[in-house]
Coordinates of C-alpha atoms and ligand atoms in Angstrom, one line a residue:
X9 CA 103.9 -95.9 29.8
X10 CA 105.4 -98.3 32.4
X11 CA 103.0 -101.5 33.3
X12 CA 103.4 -102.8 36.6
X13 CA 101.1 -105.5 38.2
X14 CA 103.2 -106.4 41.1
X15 CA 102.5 -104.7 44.7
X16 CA 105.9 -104.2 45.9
X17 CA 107.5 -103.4 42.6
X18 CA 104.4 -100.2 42.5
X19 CA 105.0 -99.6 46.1
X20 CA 109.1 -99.2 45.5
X21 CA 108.7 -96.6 42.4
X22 CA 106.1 -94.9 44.0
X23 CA 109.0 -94.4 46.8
X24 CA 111.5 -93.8 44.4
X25 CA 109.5 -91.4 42.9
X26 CA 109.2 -90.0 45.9
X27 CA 112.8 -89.7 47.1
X28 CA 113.5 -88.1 43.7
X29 CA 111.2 -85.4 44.4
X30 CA 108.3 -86.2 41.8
X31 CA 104.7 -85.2 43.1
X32 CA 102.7 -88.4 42.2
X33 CA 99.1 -87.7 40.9
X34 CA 96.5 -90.9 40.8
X35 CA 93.6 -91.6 39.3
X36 CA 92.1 -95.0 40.5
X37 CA 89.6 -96.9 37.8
X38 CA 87.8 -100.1 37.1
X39 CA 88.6 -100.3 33.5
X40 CA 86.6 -99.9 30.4
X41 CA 87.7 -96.4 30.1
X42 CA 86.2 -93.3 28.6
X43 CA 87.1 -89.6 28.3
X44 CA 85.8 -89.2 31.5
X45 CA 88.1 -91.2 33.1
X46 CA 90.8 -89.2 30.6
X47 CA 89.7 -86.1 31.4
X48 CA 91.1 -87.6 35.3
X49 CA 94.5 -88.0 33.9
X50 CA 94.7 -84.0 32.4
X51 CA 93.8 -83.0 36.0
X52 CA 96.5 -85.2 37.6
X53 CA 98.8 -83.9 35.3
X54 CA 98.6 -80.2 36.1
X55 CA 98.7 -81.2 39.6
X56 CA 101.8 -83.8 39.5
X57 CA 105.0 -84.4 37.1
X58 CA 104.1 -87.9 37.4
X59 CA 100.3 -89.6 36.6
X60 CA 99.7 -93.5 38.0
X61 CA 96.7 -94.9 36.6
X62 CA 95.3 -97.5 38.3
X63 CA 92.8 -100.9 36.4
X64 CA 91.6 -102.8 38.9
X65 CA 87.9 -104.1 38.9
X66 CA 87.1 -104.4 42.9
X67 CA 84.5 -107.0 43.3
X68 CA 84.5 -105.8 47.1
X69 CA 82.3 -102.5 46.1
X70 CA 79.7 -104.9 44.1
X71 CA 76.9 -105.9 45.9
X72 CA 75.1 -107.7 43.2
X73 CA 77.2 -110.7 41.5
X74 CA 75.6 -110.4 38.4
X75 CA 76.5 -106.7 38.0
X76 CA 80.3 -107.7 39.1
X77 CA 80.4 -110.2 36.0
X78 CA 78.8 -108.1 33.5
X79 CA 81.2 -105.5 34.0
X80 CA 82.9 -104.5 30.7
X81 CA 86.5 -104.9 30.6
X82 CA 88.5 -104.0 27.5
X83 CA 92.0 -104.0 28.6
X84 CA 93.6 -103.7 25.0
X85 CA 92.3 -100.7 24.3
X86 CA 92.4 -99.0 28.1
X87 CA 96.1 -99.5 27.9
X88 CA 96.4 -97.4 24.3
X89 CA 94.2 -94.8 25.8
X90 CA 95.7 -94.5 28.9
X91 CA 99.4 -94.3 27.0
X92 CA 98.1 -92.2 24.5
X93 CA 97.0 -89.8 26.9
X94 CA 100.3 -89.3 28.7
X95 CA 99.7 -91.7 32.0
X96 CA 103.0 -92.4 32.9
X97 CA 102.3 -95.8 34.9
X98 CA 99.3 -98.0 34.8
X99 CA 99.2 -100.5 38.1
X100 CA 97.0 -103.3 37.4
X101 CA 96.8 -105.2 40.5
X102 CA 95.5 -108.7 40.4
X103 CA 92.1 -109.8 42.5
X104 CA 94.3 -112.2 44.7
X105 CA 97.2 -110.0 45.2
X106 CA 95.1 -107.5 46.5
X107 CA 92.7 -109.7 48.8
X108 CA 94.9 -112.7 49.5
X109 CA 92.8 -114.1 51.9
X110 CA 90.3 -113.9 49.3
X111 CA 88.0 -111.2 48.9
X112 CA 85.4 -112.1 50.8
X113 CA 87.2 -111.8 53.9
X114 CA 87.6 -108.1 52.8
X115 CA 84.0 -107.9 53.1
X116 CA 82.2 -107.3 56.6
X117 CA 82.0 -109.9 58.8
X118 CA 84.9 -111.7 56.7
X119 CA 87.6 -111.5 58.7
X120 CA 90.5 -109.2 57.3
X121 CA 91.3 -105.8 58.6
X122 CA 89.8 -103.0 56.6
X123 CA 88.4 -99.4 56.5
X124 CA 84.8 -98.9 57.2
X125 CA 83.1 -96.1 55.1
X126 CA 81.7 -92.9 57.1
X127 CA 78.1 -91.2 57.8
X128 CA 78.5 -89.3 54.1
X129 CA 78.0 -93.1 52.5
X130 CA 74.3 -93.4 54.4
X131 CA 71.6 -92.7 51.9
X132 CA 71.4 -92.3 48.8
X133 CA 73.7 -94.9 46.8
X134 CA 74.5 -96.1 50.1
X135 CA 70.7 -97.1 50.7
X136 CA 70.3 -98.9 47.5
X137 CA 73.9 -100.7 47.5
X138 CA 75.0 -102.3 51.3
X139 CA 78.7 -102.8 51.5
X140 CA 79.3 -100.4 48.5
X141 CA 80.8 -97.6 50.1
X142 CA 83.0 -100.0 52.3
X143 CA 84.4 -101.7 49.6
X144 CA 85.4 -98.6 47.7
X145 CA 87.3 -97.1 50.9
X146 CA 89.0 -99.8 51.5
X147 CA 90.5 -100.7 48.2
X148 CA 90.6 -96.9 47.7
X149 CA 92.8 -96.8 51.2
X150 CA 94.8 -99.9 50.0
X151 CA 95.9 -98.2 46.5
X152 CA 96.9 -95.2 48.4
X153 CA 99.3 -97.2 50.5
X154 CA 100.7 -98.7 47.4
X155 CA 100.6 -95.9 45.0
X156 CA 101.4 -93.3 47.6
X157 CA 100.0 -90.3 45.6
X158 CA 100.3 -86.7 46.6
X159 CA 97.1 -85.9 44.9
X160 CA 94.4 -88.4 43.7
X161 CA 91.8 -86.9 41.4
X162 CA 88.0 -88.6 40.9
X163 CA 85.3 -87.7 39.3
X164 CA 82.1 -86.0 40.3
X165 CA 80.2 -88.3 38.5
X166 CA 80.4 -90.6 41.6
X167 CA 79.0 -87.5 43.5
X168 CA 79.0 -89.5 46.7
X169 CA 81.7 -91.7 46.1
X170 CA 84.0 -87.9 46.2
X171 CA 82.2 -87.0 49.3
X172 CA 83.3 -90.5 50.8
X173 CA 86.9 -90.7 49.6
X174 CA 87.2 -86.7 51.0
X175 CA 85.4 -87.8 54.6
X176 CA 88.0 -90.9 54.8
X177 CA 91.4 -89.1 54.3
X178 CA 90.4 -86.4 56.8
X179 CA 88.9 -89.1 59.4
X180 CA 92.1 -91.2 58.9
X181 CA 94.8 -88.2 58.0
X182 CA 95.9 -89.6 55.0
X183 CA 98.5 -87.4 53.5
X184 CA 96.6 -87.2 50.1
X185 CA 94.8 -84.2 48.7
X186 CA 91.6 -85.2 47.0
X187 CA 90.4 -83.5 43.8
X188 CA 87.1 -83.2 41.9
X189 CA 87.0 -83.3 38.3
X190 CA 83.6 -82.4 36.7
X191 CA 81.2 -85.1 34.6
X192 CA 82.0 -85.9 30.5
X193 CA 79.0 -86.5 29.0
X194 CA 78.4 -87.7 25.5
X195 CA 77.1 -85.1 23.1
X196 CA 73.8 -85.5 23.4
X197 CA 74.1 -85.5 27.2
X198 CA 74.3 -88.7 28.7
X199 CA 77.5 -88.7 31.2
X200 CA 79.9 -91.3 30.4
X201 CA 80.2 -94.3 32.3
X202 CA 81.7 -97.6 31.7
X203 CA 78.0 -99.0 32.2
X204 CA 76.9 -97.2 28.9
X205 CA 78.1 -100.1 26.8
X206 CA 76.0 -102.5 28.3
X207 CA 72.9 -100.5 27.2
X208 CA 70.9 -101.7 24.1
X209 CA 69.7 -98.7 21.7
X210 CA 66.1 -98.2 23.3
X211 CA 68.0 -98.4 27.1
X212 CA 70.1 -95.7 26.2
X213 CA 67.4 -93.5 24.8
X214 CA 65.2 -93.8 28.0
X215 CA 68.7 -93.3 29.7
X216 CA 68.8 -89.5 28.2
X217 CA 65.7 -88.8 30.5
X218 CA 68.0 -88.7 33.5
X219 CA 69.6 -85.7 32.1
X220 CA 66.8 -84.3 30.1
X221 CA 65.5 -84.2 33.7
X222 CA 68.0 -82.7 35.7
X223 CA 68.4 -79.9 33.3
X224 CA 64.7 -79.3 33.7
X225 CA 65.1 -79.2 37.2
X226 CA 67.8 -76.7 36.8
X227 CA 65.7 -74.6 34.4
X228 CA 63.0 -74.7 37.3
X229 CA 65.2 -73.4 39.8
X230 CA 66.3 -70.4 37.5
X231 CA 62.6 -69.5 37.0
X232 CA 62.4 -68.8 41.0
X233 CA 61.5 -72.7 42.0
X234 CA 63.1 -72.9 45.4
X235 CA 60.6 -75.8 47.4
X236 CA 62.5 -79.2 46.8
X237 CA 59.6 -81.6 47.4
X238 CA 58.1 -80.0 44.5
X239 CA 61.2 -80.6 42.2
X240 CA 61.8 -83.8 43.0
X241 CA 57.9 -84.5 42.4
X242 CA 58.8 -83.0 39.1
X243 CA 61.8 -84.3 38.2
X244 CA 60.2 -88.0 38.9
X245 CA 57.3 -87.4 36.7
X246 CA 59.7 -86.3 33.5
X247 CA 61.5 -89.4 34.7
X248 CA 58.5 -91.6 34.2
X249 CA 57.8 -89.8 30.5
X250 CA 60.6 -91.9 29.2
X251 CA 58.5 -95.2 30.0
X252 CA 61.6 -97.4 30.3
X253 CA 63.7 -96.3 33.7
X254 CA 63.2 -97.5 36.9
X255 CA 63.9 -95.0 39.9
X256 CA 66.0 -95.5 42.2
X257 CA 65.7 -92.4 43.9
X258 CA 65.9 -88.8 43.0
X259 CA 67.4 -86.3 46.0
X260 CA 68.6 -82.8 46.8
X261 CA 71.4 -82.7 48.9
X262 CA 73.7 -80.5 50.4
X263 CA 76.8 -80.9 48.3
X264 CA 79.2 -81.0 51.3
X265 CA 77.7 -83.0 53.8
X266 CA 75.0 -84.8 51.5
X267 CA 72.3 -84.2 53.5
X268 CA 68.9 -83.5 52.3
X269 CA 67.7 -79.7 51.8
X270 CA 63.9 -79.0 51.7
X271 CA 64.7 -75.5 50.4
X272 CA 67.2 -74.7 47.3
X273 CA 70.4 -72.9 48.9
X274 CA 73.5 -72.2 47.6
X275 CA 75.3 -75.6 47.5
X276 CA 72.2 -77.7 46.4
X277 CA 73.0 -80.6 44.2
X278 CA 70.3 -83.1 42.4
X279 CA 71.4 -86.9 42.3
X280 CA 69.5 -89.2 40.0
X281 CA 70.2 -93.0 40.3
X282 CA 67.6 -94.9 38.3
X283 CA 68.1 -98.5 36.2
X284 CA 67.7 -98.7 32.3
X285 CA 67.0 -102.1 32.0
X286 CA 69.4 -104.0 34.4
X287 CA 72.2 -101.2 33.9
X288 CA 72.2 -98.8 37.2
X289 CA 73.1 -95.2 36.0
X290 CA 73.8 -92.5 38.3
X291 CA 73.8 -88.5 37.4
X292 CA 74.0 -85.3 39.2
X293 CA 74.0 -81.6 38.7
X294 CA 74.6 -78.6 41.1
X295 CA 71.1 -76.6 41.4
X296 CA 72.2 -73.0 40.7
X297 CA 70.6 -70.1 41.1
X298 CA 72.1 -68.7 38.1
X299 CA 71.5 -70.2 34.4
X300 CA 74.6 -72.6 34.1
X301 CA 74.8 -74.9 31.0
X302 CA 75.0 -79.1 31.9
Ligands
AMP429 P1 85.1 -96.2 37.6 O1 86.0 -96.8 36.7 O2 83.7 -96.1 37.2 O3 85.3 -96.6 39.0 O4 85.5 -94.6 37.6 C1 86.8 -94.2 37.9 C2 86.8 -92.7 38.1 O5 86.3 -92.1 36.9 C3 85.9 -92.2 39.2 O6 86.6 -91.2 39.9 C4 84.7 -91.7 38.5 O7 84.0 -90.7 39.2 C5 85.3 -91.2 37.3 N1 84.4 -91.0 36.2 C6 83.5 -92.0 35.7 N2 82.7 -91.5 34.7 C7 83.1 -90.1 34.6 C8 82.6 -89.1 33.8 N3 81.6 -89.2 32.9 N4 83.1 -87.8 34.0 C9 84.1 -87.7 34.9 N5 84.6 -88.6 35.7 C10 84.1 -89.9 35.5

């Protein structure tokens, strides 16, 4: 696995690459990696004959400081995963190469040019986190002028983070194809996130309500439950049972356009976002008619 920190070096093998013919698949991270963010790579891979793998922690998309510095980072050990799992590159961009300027001027209001996230980043995560979704577009934008990947694959763990990305390279006709990649979770359920190692033992036990929760609310709508004010009502009171999680919010959405459904159709998706402690955690499932295992 080739290590690369500098922009132009990335931006001339990515064109090398290019020139020879290699399809270039991407899968952009913040670190602290998991099996989700391996299980990215194995799509890229059947997708592309070559797999970049970006580290770069974006302070841009963090609108709470405190959350920024607490981030786990454990750069040793990414770098043996990510080799052991067949990424052929890892770019690992530093903070001030990518926001010379510094990167508050990549914020709004600072100054520098940058991409400004569309209507699909309103509500939900959106609501709760201003700037958020602007900050991931445009380092997500700047990557894929660096990287210049035919395919970049992310993970629908993020559920409105993929919507986002998917509404910016149509707006903009960026010559990337976006894929989806569906949620790892740890055997007993949780989904795997880089945020799960910042939870003590009794966090991460009230944290197993989220998907406790949603599968509930899946086992609802297979019994015939089709009004959605009544399964969120439900799905926040099995949220409160755990006596440790804060809600955020609980919605159902349409999984393309994210907007909210008052009655379960094909295409309805539950997003959870609630705090365990100080650790925000996000989760999601598709509400199918039809019995399907989470
Ligand atoms: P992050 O490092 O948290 O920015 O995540 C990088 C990518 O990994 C994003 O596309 C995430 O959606 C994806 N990802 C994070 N956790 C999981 C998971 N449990 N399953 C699948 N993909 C994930």
């Amino acid at each position: 696995m080739r290590e690369l920190s500098d922009i132009g070096e990335m931006t001339q093998l990515a064109q090398e690459l290019r020139r020879a013919g290699k399809r270039i698949g991407f899968v952009p991270t913040m670190g602290a990696l998991h099996a989700g963010h391996l299980s990215l790579l194995d799509v890229a891979r059947e997708h592309c004959d070559c797999v970049v793998l970006s580290i770069f922690l974006n302070p841009t998309q963090f609108n709470v400081a405190a959350d920024f510095e607490k981030y786990p980072q454990t750069l040793e050990a990414d770098l043996a995963l990510a080799k052991d799992r067949g990424a052929d590159i890892c770019f690992l961009p530093s903070t001030t190469s990518m926001y010379p300027r510094g990167a508050e001027a990549a914020r709004a209001g600072g100054g520098a040019c940058r991409v400004i996230a569309g209507d699909r980043s309103q509500g939900l995560c959106g609501a709760a986190r201003p700037g958020h979704f602007d900050g991931v577009v445009n380092v997500v934008n700047m990557l894929f002028n660096v990287v210049q990947p035919d395919v970049a694959v992310f993970g629908e763990k993020d559920f409105q983070q993929l919507r986002v990305i998917e509404q910016m390279v149509q707006d903009l006709h960026l010559p990337v194809r976006i894929v989806g990649a569906p949620i790892v979770r740890d055997v007993d359920g949780l989904a795997l996130s880089s945020r799960n190692l910042r939870l003590s033992t009794e966090e991460r036990y009230h944290a197993l309500f989220v998907i406790k929760s949603l599968r509930k609310a899946q086992e609802m709508v297979v019994a015939g439950e089709r009004d959605v004010a009544r399964l969120i009502e439900t799905t926040r009171a099995n949220l409160e049972l755990s006596g440790g999680l804060r809600i955020d919010y609980v919605e159902v959405v349409d999984d393309k356009t994210l907007t909210p459904l008052e009655q379960i159709c094909d295409g309805a998706r539950m997003l959870i976002a609630v705090f365990s402690g100080d650790v925000r955690l996000i989760d999601n499932v598709g509400l199918s008619t039809a019995a399907a295992e989470i």
